Every structure is written in C-alpha cells, then in structure tokens.
Short mmCIF file of C-alpha atoms in Angstrom, two decimals:
data_model
loop_
_atom_site.label_atom_id
_atom_site.label_comp_id
_atom_site.label_asym_id
_atom_site.label_seq_id
_atom_site.Cartn_x
_atom_site.Cartn_y
_atom_site.Cartn_z
CA MET A 1 -17.49 5.37 14.76
CA ASN A 2 -14.13 4.99 16.23
CA ASP A 3 -11.86 7.56 14.39
CA SER A 4 -8.50 5.83 15.00
CA PRO A 5 -9.06 1.57 14.78
CA GLY A 6 -5.88 0.33 16.64
CA TRP A 7 -4.41 -2.56 14.39
CA ALA A 8 -1.88 -3.38 17.65
CA THR A 9 1.07 -5.39 16.61
CA PRO A 10 0.93 -9.27 17.46
CA GLY A 11 2.47 -9.80 20.90
CA SER A 12 2.87 -6.10 21.70
CA PRO A 13 2.91 -5.41 25.41
CA SER A 14 0.12 -3.07 24.89
CA ASP A 15 -2.32 -6.09 24.18
CA GLY A 16 -3.41 -7.71 27.64
CA GLN A 17 -5.14 -10.80 27.71
CA GLY A 18 -8.63 -10.48 26.58
CA SER A 19 -11.84 -11.44 28.65
CA GLU A 20 -13.92 -14.18 28.10
CA ALA A 21 -16.36 -11.88 26.32
CA ASP A 22 -13.85 -11.24 23.84
CA ARG A 23 -12.53 -14.38 23.14
CA PRO A 24 -13.68 -16.02 19.63
CA ALA A 25 -16.98 -18.00 19.83
CA ALA A 26 -16.27 -21.49 21.03
CA PRO A 27 -16.56 -24.25 18.26
CA PRO A 28 -20.04 -26.02 18.21
CA ALA A 29 -19.97 -28.69 20.97
CA ALA A 30 -20.26 -32.71 20.06
CA PRO A 31 -23.22 -34.90 20.90
CA PRO A 32 -22.79 -36.51 24.26
CA ALA A 33 -20.31 -39.24 24.65
CA ALA A 34 -21.31 -43.12 25.31
CA ASP A 35 -20.51 -42.14 29.09
CA GLY A 36 -22.80 -38.93 29.23
CA LYS A 37 -19.88 -36.50 29.87
CA TRP A 38 -19.13 -33.54 27.07
CA SER A 39 -15.81 -33.54 25.65
CA ALA A 40 -13.55 -30.91 26.38
CA THR A 41 -12.35 -29.75 23.31
CA GLN A 42 -13.63 -30.21 19.61
CA PRO A 43 -12.00 -29.75 16.13
CA PRO A 44 -12.92 -26.35 14.69
CA PRO A 45 -15.55 -26.34 11.76
CA GLY A 46 -14.53 -27.87 8.46
CA GLN A 47 -11.98 -30.00 10.11
CA TRP A 48 -14.30 -33.17 10.54
CA SER A 49 -12.93 -36.38 8.95
CA SER A 50 -14.68 -40.08 8.46
CA PRO A 51 -12.88 -41.83 11.27
CA ALA A 52 -12.61 -45.73 11.33
CA GLU A 53 -15.12 -47.82 12.86
CA GLY A 54 -15.07 -47.45 16.93
CA ALA A 55 -12.29 -44.30 16.35
CA THR A 56 -12.55 -41.09 18.25
CA PRO A 57 -12.21 -37.93 15.90
CA PRO A 58 -8.95 -36.05 16.93
CA ALA A 59 -9.65 -32.93 19.15
CA ALA A 60 -8.08 -29.42 18.35
CA PRO A 61 -7.61 -27.11 21.42
CA ALA A 62 -9.57 -23.53 20.67
CA PRO A 63 -7.49 -20.67 19.42
CA GLN A 64 -6.55 -18.31 22.27
CA GLN A 65 -6.60 -14.89 21.25
CA ARG A 66 -5.73 -11.71 22.80
CA THR A 67 -7.41 -8.19 22.60
CA GLY A 68 -6.74 -5.62 19.93
CA TRP A 69 -7.06 -6.08 16.30
CA GLY A 70 -5.21 -9.02 15.14
CA SER A 71 -3.39 -9.56 18.42
CA TYR A 72 -2.35 -13.11 17.65
CA ASP A 73 0.48 -14.68 18.71
CA SER A 74 2.87 -14.98 15.89
CA GLY A 75 4.31 -18.23 16.50
CA PRO A 76 4.76 -21.00 14.08
CA GLN A 77 1.98 -22.85 12.75
CA GLN A 78 0.78 -25.74 11.32
CA GLN A 79 -0.73 -25.85 8.19
CA GLN A 80 -4.24 -27.48 8.42
CA PRO A 81 -5.42 -29.99 5.38
CA GLY A 82 -7.61 -28.19 2.92
CA THR A 83 -7.31 -24.50 4.45
CA PRO A 84 -6.44 -21.54 2.60
CA HIS A 85 -3.63 -20.39 5.09
CA GLY A 86 -1.81 -21.93 7.76
CA GLY A 87 -2.79 -21.69 11.50
CA PRO A 88 -5.64 -22.65 13.68
CA TYR A 89 -7.46 -19.81 12.44
CA ALA A 90 -7.74 -20.84 8.90
CA HIS A 91 -11.11 -20.84 7.18
CA PRO A 92 -12.78 -24.39 6.16
CA GLY A 93 -11.95 -25.16 2.66
CA GLY A 94 -13.17 -27.95 0.56
CA TRP A 95 -14.22 -29.08 -3.02
CA GLY A 96 -15.86 -25.97 -3.67
CA GLY A 97 -12.91 -23.74 -4.48
CA ALA A 98 -12.77 -20.49 -2.50
CA PRO A 99 -13.85 -20.69 1.23
CA HIS A 100 -17.02 -19.03 2.55
CA ALA A 101 -16.12 -15.39 4.16
CA ALA A 102 -17.58 -12.76 5.87
CA LYS A 103 -17.74 -9.14 3.43
CA PRO A 104 -18.83 -6.49 5.39
CA GLY A 105 -16.81 -3.96 3.25
CA VAL A 106 -14.82 -3.65 0.13
CA ILE A 107 -13.17 -6.95 0.67
CA PRO A 108 -14.05 -10.57 1.39
CA LEU A 109 -12.20 -11.33 5.16
CA ARG A 110 -9.91 -14.06 4.04
CA PRO A 111 -6.50 -14.33 2.19
CA LEU A 112 -7.15 -11.93 -1.25
CA GLY A 113 -6.25 -12.64 -5.02
CA LEU A 114 -5.10 -10.07 -7.16
CA GLY A 115 -8.27 -9.34 -8.49
CA GLU A 116 -9.85 -8.52 -5.17
CA ILE A 117 -7.08 -6.17 -4.05
CA LEU A 118 -7.81 -4.07 -7.25
CA ASP A 119 -11.41 -4.15 -6.76
CA GLY A 120 -10.93 -3.27 -3.04
CA ALA A 121 -8.84 -0.51 -3.83
CA VAL A 122 -11.38 0.92 -6.56
CA SER A 123 -14.54 0.34 -4.40
CA THR A 124 -12.56 2.43 -1.63
CA LEU A 125 -12.03 5.30 -4.01
CA ARG A 126 -15.72 5.11 -5.13
CA GLY A 127 -17.54 4.49 -1.66
CA HIS A 128 -15.50 7.21 0.19
CA TRP A 129 -14.51 9.47 -2.55
CA ARG A 130 -15.12 12.80 -0.18
CA PRO A 131 -11.92 11.91 2.17
CA VAL A 132 -10.13 10.25 -0.52
CA LEU A 133 -10.27 12.79 -3.27
CA SER A 134 -9.71 15.51 -0.47
CA ILE A 135 -6.49 14.15 0.74
CA SER A 136 -4.87 12.97 -2.83
CA LEU A 137 -5.76 16.37 -4.31
CA VAL A 138 -4.00 18.79 -1.80
CA VAL A 139 -0.69 16.16 -2.09
CA ALA A 140 -0.81 15.93 -5.78
CA ALA A 141 -1.19 19.62 -6.07
CA LEU A 142 1.63 20.56 -3.93
CA SER A 143 3.59 17.72 -5.53
CA GLN A 144 3.02 19.60 -8.55
CA ILE A 145 3.75 22.98 -7.80
CA ALA A 146 7.13 22.04 -6.57
CA LEU A 147 7.64 19.85 -9.76
CA LEU A 148 6.73 22.87 -11.84
CA PHE A 149 9.24 24.88 -10.44
CA VAL A 150 12.07 22.27 -11.17
CA GLN A 151 10.58 22.29 -14.67
CA ARG A 152 11.08 25.67 -15.26
CA ALA A 153 14.66 25.89 -14.03
CA THR A 154 15.97 22.85 -16.31
CA MET A 155 14.17 23.36 -19.44
CA GLY A 156 16.33 25.97 -20.59
CA SER A 157 19.24 23.64 -21.02
CA ALA A 158 16.87 21.04 -23.05
CA VAL A 159 16.21 23.36 -26.00
CA ILE A 160 17.12 21.39 -29.26
CA THR A 161 19.36 23.29 -31.57
CA THR A 162 20.43 21.96 -35.05
CA ASP A 163 22.41 25.23 -36.38
CA ARG A 164 25.69 23.72 -33.76
CA THR A 165 27.13 21.14 -32.31
CA PRO A 166 26.58 21.68 -28.00
CA SER A 167 29.93 22.21 -26.60
CA ALA A 168 30.91 19.77 -23.76
CA ALA A 169 29.75 22.51 -20.99
CA GLU A 170 26.34 22.59 -22.75
CA THR A 171 26.25 18.69 -22.88
CA SER A 172 27.27 18.40 -19.45
CA LYS A 173 24.65 21.17 -17.99
CA LEU A 174 21.95 19.02 -20.36
CA LEU A 175 22.76 15.88 -18.85
CA GLY A 176 22.93 17.59 -15.00
CA ASP A 177 19.38 19.24 -15.48
CA THR A 178 17.84 16.27 -16.96
CA ALA A 179 19.09 13.93 -13.89
CA LEU A 180 17.82 17.00 -11.71
CA LEU A 181 14.29 16.95 -13.74
CA TYR A 182 13.71 13.12 -13.56
CA GLY A 183 15.17 12.52 -10.06
CA ALA A 184 12.90 15.35 -8.44
CA GLU A 185 10.01 14.04 -10.19
CA TYR A 186 10.63 10.49 -9.05
CA TYR A 187 11.18 11.45 -5.57
CA LEU A 188 8.38 13.55 -5.40
CA GLU A 189 6.22 10.57 -6.70
CA ILE A 190 7.77 8.37 -3.94
CA LEU A 191 6.75 10.84 -1.20
CA GLY A 192 3.24 11.85 -2.38
CA LEU A 193 2.67 7.62 -2.33
CA PHE A 194 4.24 7.38 0.94
CA LEU A 195 2.24 10.10 2.30
CA VAL A 196 -1.31 9.51 0.74
CA THR A 197 -0.99 5.72 1.91
CA ALA A 198 -0.17 6.61 5.37
CA LEU A 199 -3.26 9.29 5.03
CA LEU A 200 -5.72 6.96 3.55
CA ALA A 201 -4.95 4.02 5.98
CA PRO A 202 -7.66 4.88 8.36
CA VAL A 203 -9.96 5.05 5.35
CA VAL A 204 -9.07 1.85 3.72
CA SER A 205 -9.40 0.38 7.63
CA HIS A 206 -13.44 1.51 7.50
CA ALA A 207 -14.05 0.73 4.13
CA VAL A 208 -12.71 -2.91 4.91
CA LEU A 209 -15.20 -2.99 8.08
CA GLY A 210 -18.01 -1.39 6.05
CA ARG A 211 -17.99 1.80 7.84
CA SER A 212 -17.96 4.97 6.51
CA SER A 213 -15.39 7.67 6.62
CA THR A 214 -15.27 11.55 6.98
CA LEU A 215 -12.36 13.87 6.12
CA PRO A 216 -12.21 15.38 9.74
CA ALA A 217 -12.12 11.92 11.46
CA THR A 218 -9.35 10.91 9.22
CA LEU A 219 -7.15 14.05 10.21
CA ARG A 220 -7.92 13.48 13.70
CA ALA A 221 -6.99 9.69 13.56
CA VAL A 222 -3.50 10.70 11.80
CA ARG A 223 -2.93 13.93 13.60
CA PRO A 224 -1.08 12.57 16.96
CA LEU A 225 1.20 10.63 14.63
CA ALA A 226 2.13 13.51 12.57
CA PRO A 227 5.83 13.73 13.88
CA ARG A 228 6.38 9.99 13.55
CA LEU A 229 4.90 9.85 10.18
CA ALA A 230 7.23 13.07 8.93
CA GLY A 231 10.19 11.08 10.33
CA LEU A 232 9.55 7.90 8.79
CA ILE A 233 8.79 9.44 5.39
CA ALA A 234 11.87 11.44 5.92
CA LEU A 235 13.76 7.94 6.47
CA LEU A 236 12.41 6.34 3.42
CA LEU A 237 13.24 9.48 1.42
CA LEU A 238 16.89 9.04 2.43
CA GLY A 239 17.19 5.51 1.87
CA ALA A 240 15.73 5.70 -1.59
CA LEU A 241 18.35 8.59 -2.34
CA ALA A 242 21.08 6.49 -0.87
CA ALA A 243 19.67 3.30 -3.13
CA ALA A 244 20.04 5.39 -6.12
CA VAL A 245 23.41 7.09 -5.52
CA LEU A 246 25.71 4.90 -4.05
CA PRO A 247 25.89 2.57 -6.87
CA VAL A 248 27.10 5.48 -9.25
CA LEU A 249 29.15 7.19 -6.95
CA PRO A 250 32.33 5.92 -7.26
CA GLY A 251 31.81 6.83 -11.35
CA ILE A 252 30.85 10.15 -10.52
CA LEU A 253 33.79 10.74 -8.01
CA ALA A 254 36.25 9.10 -10.77
CA GLY A 255 34.87 11.19 -13.59
CA SER A 256 34.13 8.37 -15.34
CA ALA A 257 30.82 8.35 -17.30
CA GLY A 258 31.12 4.53 -18.23
CA LEU A 259 31.76 3.66 -14.61
CA ALA A 260 28.86 5.73 -13.47
CA VAL A 261 26.60 3.94 -16.35
CA LEU A 262 27.32 0.68 -15.04
CA GLY A 263 25.86 1.62 -11.38
CA VAL A 264 22.38 2.28 -13.17
CA PRO A 265 21.25 -1.26 -13.38
CA VAL A 266 22.41 -1.53 -9.88
CA SER A 267 20.81 1.43 -8.56
CA MET A 268 17.42 0.35 -10.05
CA VAL A 269 17.80 -3.05 -8.39
CA LEU A 270 18.28 -1.47 -5.15
CA LEU A 271 15.63 1.08 -5.48
CA ALA A 272 13.09 -2.00 -6.19
CA TRP A 273 14.46 -3.76 -3.12
CA PHE A 274 14.00 -0.82 -0.80
CA TYR A 275 10.62 0.18 -1.95
CA VAL A 276 9.18 -2.95 -1.74
CA THR A 277 10.79 -4.09 1.64
CA PHE A 278 9.17 -0.84 3.23
CA VAL A 279 6.14 -0.15 1.52
CA LEU A 280 3.84 -1.45 4.01
CA ALA A 281 5.55 0.77 6.80
CA PRO A 282 3.51 3.74 6.04
CA PRO A 283 -0.13 1.89 7.30
CA ALA A 284 1.79 -0.07 9.44
CA LEU A 285 2.51 3.19 11.72
CA VAL A 286 -0.89 4.55 11.19
CA LEU A 287 -2.76 1.47 11.97
CA GLU A 288 -0.74 0.02 14.56
CA ARG A 289 0.62 3.64 15.89
CA GLY A 290 4.28 2.13 16.63
CA SER A 291 7.56 4.02 16.54
CA VAL A 292 9.14 4.59 13.32
CA THR A 293 11.50 1.84 13.55
CA ALA A 294 8.99 -0.68 14.65
CA SER A 295 7.10 0.09 11.46
CA LEU A 296 10.15 -0.44 9.18
CA LYS A 297 10.73 -3.64 11.16
CA ARG A 298 7.05 -4.46 10.76
CA SER A 299 6.86 -4.08 6.85
CA ALA A 300 10.21 -5.87 6.30
CA LYS A 301 9.07 -8.88 8.59
CA LEU A 302 5.55 -8.76 6.52
CA VAL A 303 6.99 -8.38 3.16
CA ARG A 304 9.39 -11.56 3.93
CA GLY A 305 8.85 -14.31 2.11
CA SER A 306 6.05 -12.52 -0.25
CA TRP A 307 8.37 -9.91 -1.80
CA TRP A 308 7.99 -11.20 -5.48
CA ARG A 309 4.28 -11.20 -4.81
CA ILE A 310 4.01 -7.73 -3.76
CA PHE A 311 6.70 -6.63 -6.14
CA GLY A 312 4.61 -7.81 -9.25
CA ILE A 313 0.90 -6.47 -7.69
CA SER A 314 2.75 -3.02 -7.17
CA LEU A 315 4.35 -3.02 -10.54
CA LEU A 316 1.15 -3.96 -12.32
CA THR A 317 -0.54 -1.30 -10.40
CA TRP A 318 2.19 1.08 -11.66
CA ALA A 319 1.55 0.18 -15.03
CA LEU A 320 -2.00 0.82 -14.81
CA ARG A 321 -1.84 3.68 -12.82
CA GLY A 322 0.69 5.22 -15.37
CA ILE A 323 -1.81 4.20 -18.58
CA THR A 324 -4.81 5.69 -16.79
CA SER A 325 -2.58 9.12 -16.04
CA GLY A 326 -1.61 9.11 -19.49
CA ILE A 327 -4.95 8.81 -21.00
CA ILE A 328 -6.44 12.09 -18.61
CA VAL A 329 -3.20 14.33 -19.19
CA MET A 330 -3.46 13.85 -22.88
CA PRO A 331 -6.36 16.35 -23.36
CA PHE A 332 -4.88 19.09 -21.34
CA ALA A 333 -1.26 18.80 -23.38
CA ALA A 334 -3.07 19.04 -26.53
CA VAL A 335 -4.71 22.32 -25.45
CA ALA A 336 -1.43 23.59 -23.70
CA LEU A 337 0.39 22.82 -27.28
CA PHE A 338 -2.47 24.58 -28.81
CA LEU A 339 -2.22 27.58 -26.64
CA ALA A 340 1.69 27.85 -26.86
CA PRO A 341 3.35 30.18 -29.19
CA GLY A 342 4.55 28.77 -32.29
CA GLY A 343 2.13 25.53 -32.16
CA PHE A 344 3.67 22.02 -32.80
CA GLY A 345 6.86 23.54 -33.99
CA SER A 346 7.64 24.91 -30.53
CA LEU A 347 7.41 21.39 -29.59
CA LEU A 348 10.07 20.00 -31.65
CA ASP A 349 12.69 23.13 -30.76
CA GLY A 350 11.65 22.82 -27.11
CA SER A 351 10.32 26.45 -26.66
CA ALA A 352 6.95 25.35 -25.55
CA GLU A 353 8.18 23.33 -22.73
CA MET A 354 9.93 26.69 -21.42
CA GLY A 355 6.35 28.64 -21.57
CA TRP A 356 4.54 29.19 -18.46
CA SER A 357 1.38 28.55 -20.24
CA PHE A 358 2.31 24.88 -21.48
CA LEU A 359 3.57 24.21 -17.93
CA ILE A 360 0.66 25.25 -15.94
CA ILE A 361 -1.89 23.72 -18.47
CA THR A 362 0.09 20.26 -18.29
CA ALA A 363 0.45 20.64 -14.56
CA ILE A 364 -3.23 21.13 -13.99
CA GLY A 365 -3.73 17.82 -16.19
CA SER A 366 -1.40 15.72 -14.15
CA VAL A 367 -2.91 17.09 -10.57
CA VAL A 368 -6.04 15.95 -11.98
CA ALA A 369 -4.80 12.45 -13.19
CA ALA A 370 -2.73 12.09 -10.14
CA THR A 371 -5.87 12.80 -7.76
CA VAL A 372 -7.36 10.24 -9.32
CA THR A 373 -4.65 7.38 -9.86
CA LEU A 374 -2.92 7.95 -6.55
CA PRO A 375 -5.58 6.54 -4.48
CA MET A 376 -5.47 3.36 -6.57
CA GLN A 377 -2.18 2.64 -5.83
CA THR A 378 -2.07 3.67 -2.07
CA GLY A 379 -5.14 1.75 -1.51
CA VAL A 380 -3.47 -1.27 -2.77
CA THR A 381 -0.65 -0.88 -0.72
CA ALA A 382 -3.10 -0.79 2.51
CA LEU A 383 -4.86 -3.65 1.48
CA LEU A 384 -1.45 -5.40 0.85
CA TYR A 385 -0.76 -4.75 4.22
CA VAL A 386 -4.33 -6.19 5.33
CA ASP A 387 -3.50 -9.34 3.12
CA GLN A 388 -0.13 -9.79 4.66
CA ARG A 389 -1.68 -9.54 7.93
CA ILE A 390 -4.53 -12.11 6.95
CA ARG A 391 -2.18 -14.42 5.81
CA ARG A 392 0.41 -14.17 8.46
CA GLU A 393 -1.86 -13.80 11.62
CA ALA A 394 -5.18 -14.60 11.11
CA LEU A 395 -6.58 -10.76 11.12
CA ASP A 396 -9.55 -11.65 9.25
CA LEU A 397 -11.29 -13.41 12.37
CA GLU A 398 -10.25 -10.23 14.36
CA LEU A 399 -11.99 -7.86 11.63
CA ALA A 400 -14.86 -10.34 11.40
CA ARG A 401 -15.47 -9.43 15.08
CA ALA A 402 -14.77 -6.00 14.89
CA ALA A 403 -17.39 -5.89 12.16
CA GLY A 404 -19.98 -7.62 14.32
CA GLN A 405 -20.16 -11.02 11.96
CA ASP A 406 -18.61 -13.55 14.14
CA GLY A 407 -20.02 -17.15 13.40
CA GLY A 408 -22.28 -15.32 11.14
CA GLY A 409 -21.59 -16.89 7.61
CA PRO A 410 -20.91 -15.17 4.07
CA VAL A 411 -21.93 -11.56 4.21
CA THR A 412 -21.93 -9.32 1.26
CA GLY A 413 -21.74 -5.90 1.49
CA GLY A 414 -20.42 -2.48 0.20
#
C-alpha cells in the first residue's frame, strides 16, 4: 500500500505526460462505416443521440490525461447535456436520476450530495477507527489541557456576587477574562480542526479508494510535511486572529465600548469568510504535497464559486457536532457537579467552576466528546476537498483508475 497518495495539482510541473498504459481506456469503437474504414474518434459513452436519416453522429475526441492523481488540465470545459458535472470527463446521465458510479470505498466516485458527504465521514470513522481515534484523542487531550489552565486562571473573576455591586475595575477584569477564555477556546478549537484535518487526510484518501489505513503509515505520510504543515497552521491562526481583532481594534484603541461592539458583527463575517475560503488548505497541502502558499491559493481556487455551499455544509456539521458533544459531556458535568463542594448551589455562585475537581471531570468529558466528533467535522472537510476536485477537475476518473475500477461499472464497497 502506498503510504503517501500523491494528489497532484492539475498542471503542476511534476506531472509529466503519461504513457499510453496510463491513459484512460478509449471509448468503444463504432461498427465499420460503409467504406470499410473505422472512425478515428467516437463520442464518449452515454452521449449517443438519434441523428436524422443519413446523418453521421458527432464525434468527440478522447480526453487527454496526465499522470498523477487528478492531474487534468484546468482549462475551460463545455458542459455536456445530461451530465452531472461539466467537461469531457463527465459521467453519462439520463432519465434514471443519479448516474452510475464506482464505489470502491466510502463514497461513490461522482459529485457528492450532502448525505453522501456526511455518510462518508461517519463511514471513515467506523471503518478506520484505530488511526482516526488515536490522532483525534491526542489532539483533543492536548487542546483540553491547555484550555484547562486558561479556565483555572480566568474563572476567579466570574464568581457571581450578590452582596454588592462590582466596581469598574472588577467589571473590566471580568470582561477581559471572559474574552480571553472564549478566545482561547475558539482558537484551540480551530487549531485542533486544522491539525486533525491535515493528519487524517491520508486516512480519508485511502478510505475513498477502499484501502486500509494504519497509524504508523499515516504518520509516515505526514512526517515529511511537518515543517510546511506547522507554517500553514500558524498562518491560518494568525489570519483568523487578524480577522477577529482588526474590526474591533479602533474601538479598543479609542476606549469606546460602543465602537468596539459595532465591530463584532464585522469580525464574525470576516472569520466566516476566512475559515471557509482556506478550510481546504490542510488537505490540499498533505495530499498534493505543495508549499504553504500554494495550498492557500489552492483552497481559495477550489472554494471559489461554491463558497455558500461549503459554508452551509460546514455550518450544519458544526451544529451536529455541537449537539453530539453536548450529549456526551452532559453526564460528566452532572458527575462533576455532584462531587463539587456545595453541590448545585456552588454552580450558582460560581465556586464550583473554580475547583480543580469540577474542571478536570468536565475536561475529561470534553476530551471524549472531541475524540468522537472531531473526525466527523474533519472528515467532512476532507471529503469536500475531494468533491470540489471531482466537480472541477474530474478527479473521479483518476480515483477510479487508482482503485482499479476503470470501465468496471458501478461497484459497491466498504
């Protein structure tokens, strides 16, 4: 098994012209013409029409392909009637609804719908649970340990006092600590998502092809890319921080709370735009093995024209993940509250959240929840990358060839 499947960038210098054996099978030949000669080119399967009497069916040249994963020319392609996506590599469509497609792994090799993306992410977790859960457990544990100390440092100002009105200094400290806590929680979450997405990209690529994955093989595939991956994640975190801070910075510098509050909606819009635009950069870097800047440009190019679709699928996945995490964490929070000194009353006055026992037990619940739900979110992101390349570059044909199912018709599998 190849530990590092190379998903080459279309038109990249590393992609040489493939040999005749690497080219896709030519379309089936037509019967001999009246003069006994064979036509040099034939229309692709599924594109036959009923010509008028004596007319000759139009011929379409066979697609030219380069070696590598999805290494197709990215020039403009004309949409063919009855096909689910444009270009000469499109699947034949018809009255039967969804076109036939090979399915060697967790997804059918054609443009994907929402249900197929979600099902593919869950199937990847279920079929490759050893490397998936191992990676997500380590990342979730490290993130939660860091957040645990931030919580312990900031919870002191969150104690609710009813005997007196807090001073301006106490209110300012409360707001600052709250912003620090939620900011740390958000950016640790983003860091975990980007990191797990990159680390699990080889697992998803093997799952798409119906191949098995192991943790050592996955780490071997990612290890040479560690410096570039660290640089990419650092740039993504800095960009997300700039998107959040710059709109509220004028209000902070002017000491105007109202002006700062007006910048909050702008920050949220910029954060959403930044996340969706560059969310495909981690899988692009790992699977195409390019540079940091090339991966960022690649993500922006694949997202262009599909921003709202990717935003909607990502938002829905976040919501599903949040609901699932809440269900998992709830029993741990109940146990933590039961063991905390003062019981339910300590939760009301804030003293429970300052205790190590409460924080540690709820942190364990958060680690369990993140271990299970992180792969779902990151699997959806990796499959969105595959789906966008199928829609833009006919990656499905290259995947079918890599899975050994060229011309084999629809094949269902794991």
